[in-house]
């Protein structure tokens, strides 16, 4: 049986749900706000440039309420790094600050970088500017501080030829100044399903066994790339310490809406919403749709124990 079970109504959101004409919707950040599930959808317009649009639903599956106009448009006049669009948000609630922190990819003239915004209601957003220079993406904050420092996972691209793109962690006293950079998970190379590039999916999830990490791994094949998903676990008190990493992938493009779209064979989650042991995973499918899968956190942890390479 699959660990992540696809919702029968998949894909739950597509371009036809938008009240204005767009190319695609995919790779949405997700969180619970009051009684609603809120998605911060990546919307690619018909120029090819992405912005964010908020979708709200009380069951997280249907009857999405989507605003008439984009929620956050790229603003290259004030934020030049957003010239080619804003993409792939990850949302973390910071209880200490009573706000949501949103990390996203800003596509600058010099390549993708990581920017930060905050909000208390998903109506008004406060940009905090870039936090990681290019090339960097797939970033998310932890919800708490470690020894007084905030922590962020991100994915810089190594310049050294053939070394791939790996997952790093960095620390900050104030969410602005980042240091203590350290590589924690490496693209595995060789025949592996996560051979060439890996990147964080949703923000790290606190569990009894550690911080649960869902990441995408990329393999280039004769017919293009395949984006599949794997699991890892970081130590609860010291997230630079990897305590588990899967051998096999846990989720891969199989359904028509995952296999065929603007970019074929892509599953790309940016958000999950836990409720006790039950987990809803929102993922982009083929860079064209938003889909939902559910899982049990304890089943994921049990599977990871069996498939741990550490
Ligand atoms: C990655 C990101 C994602 C996208 C994926 C597949 O590099 O740009 O936004 O879903 O490629 O095209």
PDB file of C-alpha atoms and ligand atoms in Angstrom:
ATOM      1  CA  UNK A   1       0.000   0.000   0.000  1.00  0.00           C
ATOM      2  CA  UNK A   2       1.173   3.522  -0.772  1.00  0.00           C
ATOM      3  CA  UNK A   3       2.340   5.603   2.204  1.00  0.00           C
ATOM      4  CA  UNK A   4       0.963   8.755   0.595  1.00  0.00           C
ATOM      5  CA  UNK A   5      -2.582   8.126  -0.614  1.00  0.00           C
ATOM      6  CA  UNK A   6      -3.771  10.295  -3.472  1.00  0.00           C
ATOM      7  CA  UNK A   7      -7.120  12.012  -3.089  1.00  0.00           C
ATOM      8  CA  UNK A   8      -9.703  10.660  -5.557  1.00  0.00           C
ATOM      9  CA  UNK A   9     -10.627  14.217  -6.631  1.00  0.00           C
ATOM     10  CA  UNK A  10      -7.063  14.949  -7.785  1.00  0.00           C
ATOM     11  CA  UNK A  11      -5.946  17.248  -9.182  1.00  0.00           C
ATOM     12  CA  UNK A  12      -7.806  19.432  -6.688  1.00  0.00           C
ATOM     13  CA  UNK A  13      -6.799  22.742  -8.326  1.00  0.00           C
ATOM     14  CA  UNK A  14      -5.938  23.728 -11.869  1.00  0.00           C
ATOM     15  CA  UNK A  15      -5.810  26.903 -13.974  1.00  0.00           C
ATOM     16  CA  UNK A  16      -9.587  26.715 -14.583  1.00  0.00           C
ATOM     17  CA  UNK A  17     -10.205  27.462 -10.871  1.00  0.00           C
ATOM     18  CA  UNK A  18      -8.600  30.901 -11.207  1.00  0.00           C
ATOM     19  CA  UNK A  19     -10.946  33.858 -11.743  1.00  0.00           C
ATOM     20  CA  UNK A  20      -8.482  35.307 -14.274  1.00  0.00           C
ATOM     21  CA  UNK A  21      -6.656  33.771 -17.229  1.00  0.00           C
ATOM     22  CA  UNK A  22      -3.385  32.025 -16.383  1.00  0.00           C
ATOM     23  CA  UNK A  23      -1.165  29.271 -17.685  1.00  0.00           C
ATOM     24  CA  UNK A  24      -0.840  26.949 -14.673  1.00  0.00           C
ATOM     25  CA  UNK A  25      -1.146  26.644 -10.871  1.00  0.00           C
ATOM     26  CA  UNK A  26       1.234  24.406  -8.916  1.00  0.00           C
ATOM     27  CA  UNK A  27       3.791  24.132  -6.045  1.00  0.00           C
ATOM     28  CA  UNK A  28       1.691  25.719  -3.274  1.00  0.00           C
ATOM     29  CA  UNK A  29       2.704  26.508   0.301  1.00  0.00           C
ATOM     30  CA  UNK A  30       0.073  25.321   2.793  1.00  0.00           C
ATOM     31  CA  UNK A  31      -1.046  26.054   6.341  1.00  0.00           C
ATOM     32  CA  UNK A  32      -4.056  26.046   8.656  1.00  0.00           C
ATOM     33  CA  UNK A  33      -5.563  29.462   9.410  1.00  0.00           C
ATOM     34  CA  UNK A  34      -8.512  29.273  11.803  1.00  0.00           C
ATOM     35  CA  UNK A  35     -10.973  26.812  10.269  1.00  0.00           C
ATOM     36  CA  UNK A  36      -9.486  27.065   6.787  1.00  0.00           C
ATOM     37  CA  UNK A  37      -6.689  25.380   4.937  1.00  0.00           C
ATOM     38  CA  UNK A  38      -4.844  28.165   3.134  1.00  0.00           C
ATOM     39  CA  UNK A  39      -2.731  27.539   0.047  1.00  0.00           C
ATOM     40  CA  UNK A  40      -0.329  30.086  -1.358  1.00  0.00           C
ATOM     41  CA  UNK A  41      -0.451  28.900  -4.942  1.00  0.00           C
ATOM     42  CA  UNK A  42       2.266  29.510  -7.478  1.00  0.00           C
ATOM     43  CA  UNK A  43       0.457  30.848 -10.516  1.00  0.00           C
ATOM     44  CA  UNK A  44       2.319  31.081 -13.799  1.00  0.00           C
ATOM     45  CA  UNK A  45       0.832  33.703 -16.070  1.00  0.00           C
ATOM     46  CA  UNK A  46       0.743  33.593 -19.845  1.00  0.00           C
ATOM     47  CA  UNK A  47       3.993  35.525 -20.108  1.00  0.00           C
ATOM     48  CA  UNK A  48       5.733  32.723 -18.170  1.00  0.00           C
ATOM     49  CA  UNK A  49       6.179  34.772 -14.967  1.00  0.00           C
ATOM     50  CA  UNK A  50       4.896  33.432 -11.630  1.00  0.00           C
ATOM     51  CA  UNK A  51       3.059  35.194  -8.786  1.00  0.00           C
ATOM     52  CA  UNK A  52       1.183  34.023  -5.687  1.00  0.00           C
ATOM     53  CA  UNK A  53      -2.523  33.654  -5.210  1.00  0.00           C
ATOM     54  CA  UNK A  54      -4.251  32.644  -1.955  1.00  0.00           C
ATOM     55  CA  UNK A  55      -6.853  29.858  -1.980  1.00  0.00           C
ATOM     56  CA  UNK A  56      -8.957  29.053   1.093  1.00  0.00           C
ATOM     57  CA  UNK A  57     -11.119  26.021   1.797  1.00  0.00           C
ATOM     58  CA  UNK A  58     -12.739  24.626   4.930  1.00  0.00           C
ATOM     59  CA  UNK A  59     -12.184  20.980   3.979  1.00  0.00           C
ATOM     60  CA  UNK A  60      -8.868  21.522   2.194  1.00  0.00           C
ATOM     61  CA  UNK A  61     -10.186  19.614  -0.820  1.00  0.00           C
ATOM     62  CA  UNK A  62     -13.010  21.532  -2.501  1.00  0.00           C
ATOM     63  CA  UNK A  63     -14.913  24.851  -2.646  1.00  0.00           C
ATOM     64  CA  UNK A  64     -11.718  26.858  -2.865  1.00  0.00           C
ATOM     65  CA  UNK A  65     -12.231  30.582  -2.382  1.00  0.00           C
ATOM     66  CA  UNK A  66      -9.751  32.376  -4.592  1.00  0.00           C
ATOM     67  CA  UNK A  67      -9.292  36.120  -4.715  1.00  0.00           C
ATOM     68  CA  UNK A  68     -10.200  38.034  -7.854  1.00  0.00           C
ATOM     69  CA  UNK A  69      -6.681  39.386  -8.132  1.00  0.00           C
ATOM     70  CA  UNK A  70      -3.178  38.054  -7.417  1.00  0.00           C
ATOM     71  CA  UNK A  71      -2.236  38.121  -3.709  1.00  0.00           C
ATOM     72  CA  UNK A  72       1.458  38.882  -4.248  1.00  0.00           C
ATOM     73  CA  UNK A  73       2.795  40.061  -7.600  1.00  0.00           C
ATOM     74  CA  UNK A  74       6.505  40.272  -8.312  1.00  0.00           C
ATOM     75  CA  UNK A  75       7.562  43.858  -7.594  1.00  0.00           C
ATOM     76  CA  UNK A  76      10.804  44.391  -9.515  1.00  0.00           C
ATOM     77  CA  UNK A  77      10.681  48.179  -9.106  1.00  0.00           C
ATOM     78  CA  UNK A  78      11.200  47.883  -5.354  1.00  0.00           C
ATOM     79  CA  UNK A  79      12.605  44.334  -5.319  1.00  0.00           C
ATOM     80  CA  UNK A  80      14.767  43.937  -8.447  1.00  0.00           C
ATOM     81  CA  UNK A  81      15.481  40.300  -7.550  1.00  0.00           C
ATOM     82  CA  UNK A  82      11.840  39.510  -8.430  1.00  0.00           C
ATOM     83  CA  UNK A  83      12.196  40.473 -12.071  1.00  0.00           C
ATOM     84  CA  UNK A  84      11.430  37.004 -13.471  1.00  0.00           C
ATOM     85  CA  UNK A  85       8.816  36.074 -10.899  1.00  0.00           C
ATOM     86  CA  UNK A  86       8.243  34.596  -7.457  1.00  0.00           C
ATOM     87  CA  UNK A  87       7.868  30.841  -6.965  1.00  0.00           C
ATOM     88  CA  UNK A  88       7.449  27.854  -4.662  1.00  0.00           C
ATOM     89  CA  UNK A  89       6.570  29.285  -1.232  1.00  0.00           C
ATOM     90  CA  UNK A  90       7.016  27.426   2.053  1.00  0.00           C
ATOM     91  CA  UNK A  91       5.013  28.628   5.052  1.00  0.00           C
ATOM     92  CA  UNK A  92       6.067  28.295   8.704  1.00  0.00           C
ATOM     93  CA  UNK A  93       4.076  29.620  11.667  1.00  0.00           C
ATOM     94  CA  UNK A  94       6.403  31.303  14.192  1.00  0.00           C
ATOM     95  CA  UNK A  95       4.535  31.107  17.459  1.00  0.00           C
ATOM     96  CA  UNK A  96       7.053  33.341  19.211  1.00  0.00           C
ATOM     97  CA  UNK A  97       6.231  36.149  16.766  1.00  0.00           C
ATOM     98  CA  UNK A  98       2.556  35.247  16.182  1.00  0.00           C
ATOM     99  CA  UNK A  99       3.023  35.386  12.412  1.00  0.00           C
ATOM    100  CA  UNK A 100       3.638  33.227   9.392  1.00  0.00           C
ATOM    101  CA  UNK A 101       7.038  33.384   7.729  1.00  0.00           C
ATOM    102  CA  UNK A 102       7.037  32.676   4.004  1.00  0.00           C
ATOM    103  CA  UNK A 103      10.224  31.732   2.201  1.00  0.00           C
ATOM    104  CA  UNK A 104      10.041  31.802  -1.590  1.00  0.00           C
ATOM    105  CA  UNK A 105      12.168  31.739  -4.679  1.00  0.00           C
ATOM    106  CA  UNK A 106      12.704  35.119  -6.304  1.00  0.00           C
ATOM    107  CA  UNK A 107      13.993  34.683  -9.832  1.00  0.00           C
ATOM    108  CA  UNK A 108      16.568  37.425 -10.223  1.00  0.00           C
ATOM    109  CA  UNK A 109      18.624  38.533 -13.182  1.00  0.00           C
ATOM    110  CA  UNK A 110      21.456  36.502 -11.644  1.00  0.00           C
ATOM    111  CA  UNK A 111      19.452  33.345 -11.014  1.00  0.00           C
ATOM    112  CA  UNK A 112      17.062  32.161  -8.296  1.00  0.00           C
ATOM    113  CA  UNK A 113      17.551  33.283  -4.686  1.00  0.00           C
ATOM    114  CA  UNK A 114      15.625  32.967  -1.414  1.00  0.00           C
ATOM    115  CA  UNK A 115      13.402  35.799  -0.179  1.00  0.00           C
ATOM    116  CA  UNK A 116      11.346  36.121   3.002  1.00  0.00           C
ATOM    117  CA  UNK A 117       7.942  37.667   3.640  1.00  0.00           C
ATOM    118  CA  UNK A 118       5.692  37.671   6.704  1.00  0.00           C
ATOM    119  CA  UNK A 119       1.946  37.892   7.243  1.00  0.00           C
ATOM    120  CA  UNK A 120      -0.596  37.678  10.042  1.00  0.00           C
ATOM    121  CA  UNK A 121      -3.658  37.077   7.857  1.00  0.00           C
ATOM    122  CA  UNK A 122      -2.692  36.086   4.282  1.00  0.00           C
ATOM    123  CA  UNK A 123      -4.236  39.361   3.060  1.00  0.00           C
ATOM    124  CA  UNK A 124      -1.374  41.776   3.735  1.00  0.00           C
ATOM    125  CA  UNK A 125       2.180  40.618   3.252  1.00  0.00           C
ATOM    126  CA  UNK A 126       5.380  42.297   4.446  1.00  0.00           C
ATOM    127  CA  UNK A 127       8.432  41.629   2.321  1.00  0.00           C
ATOM    128  CA  UNK A 128      11.652  41.215   4.314  1.00  0.00           C
ATOM    129  CA  UNK A 129      13.857  40.989   1.219  1.00  0.00           C
ATOM    130  CA  UNK A 130      16.387  38.376   0.093  1.00  0.00           C
ATOM    131  CA  UNK A 131      17.953  36.128   2.758  1.00  0.00           C
ATOM    132  CA  UNK A 132      20.173  33.933   0.527  1.00  0.00           C
ATOM    133  CA  UNK A 133      21.965  35.089  -2.642  1.00  0.00           C
ATOM    134  CA  UNK A 134      21.792  33.153  -5.937  1.00  0.00           C
ATOM    135  CA  UNK A 135      21.800  30.401  -6.808  1.00  0.00           C
ATOM    136  CA  UNK A 136      19.582  29.152  -4.024  1.00  0.00           C
ATOM    137  CA  UNK A 137      16.002  27.883  -3.594  1.00  0.00           C
ATOM    138  CA  UNK A 138      13.848  25.270  -1.772  1.00  0.00           C
ATOM    139  CA  UNK A 139      14.131  27.063   1.587  1.00  0.00           C
ATOM    140  CA  UNK A 140      11.976  26.840   4.713  1.00  0.00           C
ATOM    141  CA  UNK A 141      12.256  27.961   8.315  1.00  0.00           C
ATOM    142  CA  UNK A 142      11.952  25.771  11.386  1.00  0.00           C
ATOM    143  CA  UNK A 143       9.116  26.994  13.648  1.00  0.00           C
ATOM    144  CA  UNK A 144      11.360  27.409  16.725  1.00  0.00           C
ATOM    145  CA  UNK A 145      14.824  28.652  17.678  1.00  0.00           C
ATOM    146  CA  UNK A 146      17.728  26.354  18.563  1.00  0.00           C
ATOM    147  CA  UNK A 147      19.886  27.813  21.349  1.00  0.00           C
ATOM    148  CA  UNK A 148      18.484  31.247  20.550  1.00  0.00           C
ATOM    149  CA  UNK A 149      18.990  30.999  16.784  1.00  0.00           C
ATOM    150  CA  UNK A 150      16.426  30.558  14.019  1.00  0.00           C
ATOM    151  CA  UNK A 151      17.251  27.828  11.512  1.00  0.00           C
ATOM    152  CA  UNK A 152      16.580  27.612   7.796  1.00  0.00           C
ATOM    153  CA  UNK A 153      17.035  24.779   5.347  1.00  0.00           C
ATOM    154  CA  UNK A 154      17.933  25.780   1.799  1.00  0.00           C
ATOM    155  CA  UNK A 155      19.542  24.544  -1.387  1.00  0.00           C
ATOM    156  CA  UNK A 156      22.506  26.424  -2.830  1.00  0.00           C
ATOM    157  CA  UNK A 157      23.962  25.131  -6.080  1.00  0.00           C
ATOM    158  CA  UNK A 158      27.613  24.119  -5.897  1.00  0.00           C
ATOM    159  CA  UNK A 159      29.824  25.682  -8.524  1.00  0.00           C
ATOM    160  CA  UNK A 160      32.202  22.748  -8.654  1.00  0.00           C
ATOM    161  CA  UNK A 161      31.427  20.783 -11.802  1.00  0.00           C
ATOM    162  CA  UNK A 162      29.610  17.511 -11.247  1.00  0.00           C
ATOM    163  CA  UNK A 163      28.991  17.873  -7.513  1.00  0.00           C
ATOM    164  CA  UNK A 164      25.236  18.387  -7.782  1.00  0.00           C
ATOM    165  CA  UNK A 165      22.933  20.454  -5.595  1.00  0.00           C
ATOM    166  CA  UNK A 166      22.628  19.568  -1.922  1.00  0.00           C
ATOM    167  CA  UNK A 167      20.574  20.542   1.127  1.00  0.00           C
ATOM    168  CA  UNK A 168      22.134  22.983   3.620  1.00  0.00           C
ATOM    169  CA  UNK A 169      21.132  24.490   6.964  1.00  0.00           C
ATOM    170  CA  UNK A 170      21.936  27.984   8.267  1.00  0.00           C
ATOM    171  CA  UNK A 171      21.248  29.926  11.466  1.00  0.00           C
ATOM    172  CA  UNK A 172      20.252  33.485  12.355  1.00  0.00           C
ATOM    173  CA  UNK A 173      19.681  35.521  15.515  1.00  0.00           C
ATOM    174  CA  UNK A 174      17.123  37.784  13.789  1.00  0.00           C
ATOM    175  CA  UNK A 175      15.876  36.113  10.554  1.00  0.00           C
ATOM    176  CA  UNK A 176      18.011  38.604   8.585  1.00  0.00           C
ATOM    177  CA  UNK A 177      21.654  37.720   9.142  1.00  0.00           C
ATOM    178  CA  UNK A 178      22.463  34.114   8.347  1.00  0.00           C
ATOM    179  CA  UNK A 179      25.556  32.077   9.211  1.00  0.00           C
ATOM    180  CA  UNK A 180      26.747  28.715  10.529  1.00  0.00           C
ATOM    181  CA  UNK A 181      26.154  27.302   7.033  1.00  0.00           C
ATOM    182  CA  UNK A 182      26.410  23.549   6.829  1.00  0.00           C
ATOM    183  CA  UNK A 183      25.615  20.874   4.269  1.00  0.00           C
ATOM    184  CA  UNK A 184      23.314  18.221   5.760  1.00  0.00           C
ATOM    185  CA  UNK A 185      21.984  16.057   2.921  1.00  0.00           C
ATOM    186  CA  UNK A 186      23.810  15.311  -0.297  1.00  0.00           C
ATOM    187  CA  UNK A 187      22.515  14.350  -3.721  1.00  0.00           C
ATOM    188  CA  UNK A 188      23.689  10.761  -3.885  1.00  0.00           C
ATOM    189  CA  UNK A 189      25.131  10.522  -7.373  1.00  0.00           C
ATOM    190  CA  UNK A 190      25.562   7.307  -9.353  1.00  0.00           C
ATOM    191  CA  UNK A 191      22.423   5.259  -9.993  1.00  0.00           C
ATOM    192  CA  UNK A 192      20.309   6.649  -7.163  1.00  0.00           C
ATOM    193  CA  UNK A 193      16.817   8.095  -7.729  1.00  0.00           C
ATOM    194  CA  UNK A 194      18.076  11.280  -5.987  1.00  0.00           C
ATOM    195  CA  UNK A 195      21.316  11.374  -7.901  1.00  0.00           C
ATOM    196  CA  UNK A 196      21.823  14.882  -9.238  1.00  0.00           C
ATOM    197  CA  UNK A 197      19.806  17.467  -7.290  1.00  0.00           C
ATOM    198  CA  UNK A 198      17.846  17.347  -4.054  1.00  0.00           C
ATOM    199  CA  UNK A 199      15.768  20.051  -2.365  1.00  0.00           C
ATOM    200  CA  UNK A 200      13.520  20.432   0.653  1.00  0.00           C
ATOM    201  CA  UNK A 201       9.784  20.011   0.102  1.00  0.00           C
ATOM    202  CA  UNK A 202       7.520  21.318   2.901  1.00  0.00           C
ATOM    203  CA  UNK A 203       8.990  22.873   6.095  1.00  0.00           C
ATOM    204  CA  UNK A 204      10.486  20.383   8.602  1.00  0.00           C
ATOM    205  CA  UNK A 205       7.794  18.690  10.696  1.00  0.00           C
ATOM    206  CA  UNK A 206       8.366  18.104  14.409  1.00  0.00           C
ATOM    207  CA  UNK A 207       7.698  14.466  15.407  1.00  0.00           C
ATOM    208  CA  UNK A 208       8.541  12.362  18.435  1.00  0.00           C
ATOM    209  CA  UNK A 209      11.526  10.847  16.602  1.00  0.00           C
ATOM    210  CA  UNK A 210      12.979  14.030  15.123  1.00  0.00           C
ATOM    211  CA  UNK A 211      12.329  16.669  12.460  1.00  0.00           C
ATOM    212  CA  UNK A 212      10.762  14.889   9.525  1.00  0.00           C
ATOM    213  CA  UNK A 213      12.076  16.038   6.152  1.00  0.00           C
ATOM    214  CA  UNK A 214      10.356  15.326   2.856  1.00  0.00           C
ATOM    215  CA  UNK A 215      12.627  16.162  -0.067  1.00  0.00           C
ATOM    216  CA  UNK A 216      12.574  15.910  -3.823  1.00  0.00           C
ATOM    217  CA  UNK A 217      15.287  14.098  -5.686  1.00  0.00           C
ATOM    218  CA  UNK A 218      16.020  14.539  -9.364  1.00  0.00           C
ATOM    219  CA  UNK A 219      17.260  11.941 -11.794  1.00  0.00           C
ATOM    220  CA  UNK A 220      18.003  12.753 -15.410  1.00  0.00           C
ATOM    221  CA  UNK A 221      17.117   9.959 -17.791  1.00  0.00           C
ATOM    222  CA  UNK A 222      17.061   9.449 -21.549  1.00  0.00           C
ATOM    223  CA  UNK A 223      13.583  10.974 -21.653  1.00  0.00           C
ATOM    224  CA  UNK A 224      14.169  13.945 -19.313  1.00  0.00           C
ATOM    225  CA  UNK A 225      14.065  14.468 -15.562  1.00  0.00           C
ATOM    226  CA  UNK A 226      12.015  12.628 -12.917  1.00  0.00           C
ATOM    227  CA  UNK A 227      11.174  14.390  -9.622  1.00  0.00           C
ATOM    228  CA  UNK A 228      10.503  11.850  -6.833  1.00  0.00           C
ATOM    229  CA  UNK A 229      10.235  12.201  -3.051  1.00  0.00           C
ATOM    230  CA  UNK A 230      12.172  10.805  -0.129  1.00  0.00           C
ATOM    231  CA  UNK A 231      12.261  11.080   3.680  1.00  0.00           C
ATOM    232  CA  UNK A 232      14.945  11.985   6.211  1.00  0.00           C
ATOM    233  CA  UNK A 233      15.007  12.762   9.917  1.00  0.00           C
ATOM    234  CA  UNK A 234      17.024  15.437  11.760  1.00  0.00           C
ATOM    235  CA  UNK A 235      17.839  15.424  15.466  1.00  0.00           C
ATOM    236  CA  UNK A 236      15.238  17.331  17.506  1.00  0.00           C
ATOM    237  CA  UNK A 237      17.763  19.453  19.414  1.00  0.00           C
ATOM    238  CA  UNK A 238      20.519  19.645  16.829  1.00  0.00           C
ATOM    239  CA  UNK A 239      19.049  19.809  13.307  1.00  0.00           C
ATOM    240  CA  UNK A 240      22.524  19.702  11.737  1.00  0.00           C
ATOM    241  CA  UNK A 241      22.561  16.005  12.735  1.00  0.00           C
ATOM    242  CA  UNK A 242      20.923  13.652  10.222  1.00  0.00           C
ATOM    243  CA  UNK A 243      19.637  10.565  12.039  1.00  0.00           C
ATOM    244  CA  UNK A 244      17.851   8.842   9.190  1.00  0.00           C
ATOM    245  CA  UNK A 245      17.611   8.911   5.397  1.00  0.00           C
ATOM    246  CA  UNK A 246      15.636   6.600   3.170  1.00  0.00           C
ATOM    247  CA  UNK A 247      17.081   4.332   0.526  1.00  0.00           C
ATOM    248  CA  UNK A 248      13.988   4.072  -1.695  1.00  0.00           C
ATOM    249  CA  UNK A 249      11.769   6.943  -2.717  1.00  0.00           C
ATOM    250  CA  UNK A 250       8.313   7.191  -1.036  1.00  0.00           C
ATOM    251  CA  UNK A 251       6.318   8.930  -3.753  1.00  0.00           C
ATOM    252  CA  UNK A 252       6.772   9.284  -7.496  1.00  0.00           C
ATOM    253  CA  UNK A 253       4.852  10.603 -10.508  1.00  0.00           C
ATOM    254  CA  UNK A 254       2.471   7.879 -11.665  1.00  0.00           C
ATOM    255  CA  UNK A 255      -0.927   9.377 -12.416  1.00  0.00           C
ATOM    256  CA  UNK A 256      -1.678  11.106 -15.700  1.00  0.00           C
ATOM    257  CA  UNK A 257      -1.739  14.567 -14.017  1.00  0.00           C
ATOM    258  CA  UNK A 258       1.738  13.930 -12.539  1.00  0.00           C
ATOM    259  CA  UNK A 259       3.259  12.357 -15.618  1.00  0.00           C
ATOM    260  CA  UNK A 260       2.079  14.792 -18.228  1.00  0.00           C
ATOM    261  CA  UNK A 261       1.896  18.588 -18.109  1.00  0.00           C
ATOM    262  CA  UNK A 262       4.133  21.602 -18.733  1.00  0.00           C
ATOM    263  CA  UNK A 263       6.974  19.600 -17.186  1.00  0.00           C
ATOM    264  CA  UNK A 264       6.397  15.842 -17.322  1.00  0.00           C
ATOM    265  CA  UNK A 265       7.042  13.449 -14.406  1.00  0.00           C
ATOM    266  CA  UNK A 266       7.162  15.949 -11.551  1.00  0.00           C
ATOM    267  CA  UNK A 267       5.737  15.729  -8.035  1.00  0.00           C
ATOM    268  CA  UNK A 268       6.802  18.810  -6.067  1.00  0.00           C
ATOM    269  CA  UNK A 269       5.344  19.391  -2.579  1.00  0.00           C
ATOM    270  CA  UNK A 270       5.791  22.730  -0.803  1.00  0.00           C
ATOM    271  CA  UNK A 271       3.304  22.345   2.049  1.00  0.00           C
ATOM    272  CA  UNK A 272       1.820  19.876   4.470  1.00  0.00           C
ATOM    273  CA  UNK A 273      -0.763  20.296   7.206  1.00  0.00           C
ATOM    274  CA  UNK A 274      -0.697  17.883  10.155  1.00  0.00           C
ATOM    275  CA  UNK A 275      -3.675  17.114  12.354  1.00  0.00           C
ATOM    276  CA  UNK A 276      -2.561  14.660  15.028  1.00  0.00           C
ATOM    277  CA  UNK A 277      -1.157  11.660  13.175  1.00  0.00           C
ATOM    278  CA  UNK A 278      -2.962  12.582   9.952  1.00  0.00           C
ATOM    279  CA  UNK A 279      -0.984  14.517   7.368  1.00  0.00           C
ATOM    280  CA  UNK A 280      -2.238  16.302   4.251  1.00  0.00           C
ATOM    281  CA  UNK A 281       0.389  16.835   1.626  1.00  0.00           C
ATOM    282  CA  UNK A 282      -0.192  19.463  -1.062  1.00  0.00           C
ATOM    283  CA  UNK A 283       2.007  18.979  -4.086  1.00  0.00           C
ATOM    284  CA  UNK A 284       2.522  20.412  -7.521  1.00  0.00           C
ATOM    285  CA  UNK A 285       1.983  17.891 -10.306  1.00  0.00           C
ATOM    286  CA  UNK A 286       3.791  18.209 -13.655  1.00  0.00           C
ATOM    287  CA  UNK A 287       4.180  21.989 -13.065  1.00  0.00           C
ATOM    288  CA  UNK A 288       0.495  22.264 -14.037  1.00  0.00           C
ATOM    289  CA  UNK A 289      -1.788  21.273 -11.147  1.00  0.00           C
ATOM    290  CA  UNK A 290      -2.124  21.114  -7.359  1.00  0.00           C
ATOM    291  CA  UNK A 291      -2.865  17.692  -5.907  1.00  0.00           C
ATOM    292  CA  UNK A 292      -3.464  16.269  -2.434  1.00  0.00           C
ATOM    293  CA  UNK A 293      -2.205  13.090  -0.784  1.00  0.00           C
ATOM    294  CA  UNK A 294      -2.688  11.989   2.811  1.00  0.00           C
ATOM    295  CA  UNK A 295      -0.449   9.951   5.066  1.00  0.00           C
ATOM    296  CA  UNK A 296      -0.013   8.827   8.651  1.00  0.00           C
ATOM    297  CA  UNK A 297       3.016  10.361  10.386  1.00  0.00           C
ATOM    298  CA  UNK A 298       3.608   7.208  12.457  1.00  0.00           C
ATOM    299  CA  UNK A 299       3.529   5.062   9.297  1.00  0.00           C
ATOM    300  CA  UNK A 300       6.073   7.363   7.636  1.00  0.00           C
ATOM    301  CA  UNK A 301       8.367   7.124  10.672  1.00  0.00           C
ATOM    302  CA  UNK A 302       8.034   3.328  10.834  1.00  0.00           C
ATOM    303  CA  UNK A 303       8.815   3.033   7.106  1.00  0.00           C
ATOM    304  CA  UNK A 304      11.828   5.330   7.458  1.00  0.00           C
ATOM    305  CA  UNK A 305      13.213   3.156  10.277  1.00  0.00           C
ATOM    306  CA  UNK A 306      13.048   0.138   7.960  1.00  0.00           C
ATOM    307  CA  UNK A 307      14.585   2.002   5.035  1.00  0.00           C
ATOM    308  CA  UNK A 308      17.212   3.994   6.943  1.00  0.00           C
ATOM    309  CA  UNK A 309      20.701   3.983   5.420  1.00  0.00           C
ATOM    310  CA  UNK A 310      22.330   5.533   8.508  1.00  0.00           C
TER     311      UNK A 310
HETATM  312  C1  LIG B   1      12.489  23.002 -10.054  1.00  0.00           C
HETATM  313  C2  LIG B   1      11.656  24.161  -9.583  1.00  0.00           C
HETATM  314  C3  LIG B   1      10.202  23.785  -9.428  1.00  0.00           C
HETATM  315  C4  LIG B   1       9.678  22.945 -10.568  1.00  0.00           C
HETATM  316  C5  LIG B   1      10.640  21.832 -10.908  1.00  0.00           C
HETATM  317  C6  LIG B   1      10.215  21.003 -12.100  1.00  0.00           C
HETATM  318  O1  LIG B   1      13.781  23.432 -10.393  1.00  0.00           O
HETATM  319  O2  LIG B   1      11.772  25.212 -10.501  1.00  0.00           O
HETATM  320  O3  LIG B   1       9.444  24.953  -9.341  1.00  0.00           O
HETATM  321  O4  LIG B   1       8.438  22.381 -10.193  1.00  0.00           O
HETATM  322  O5  LIG B   1      11.918  22.381 -11.170  1.00  0.00           O
HETATM  323  O6  LIG B   1      10.120  21.788 -13.269  1.00  0.00           O
END
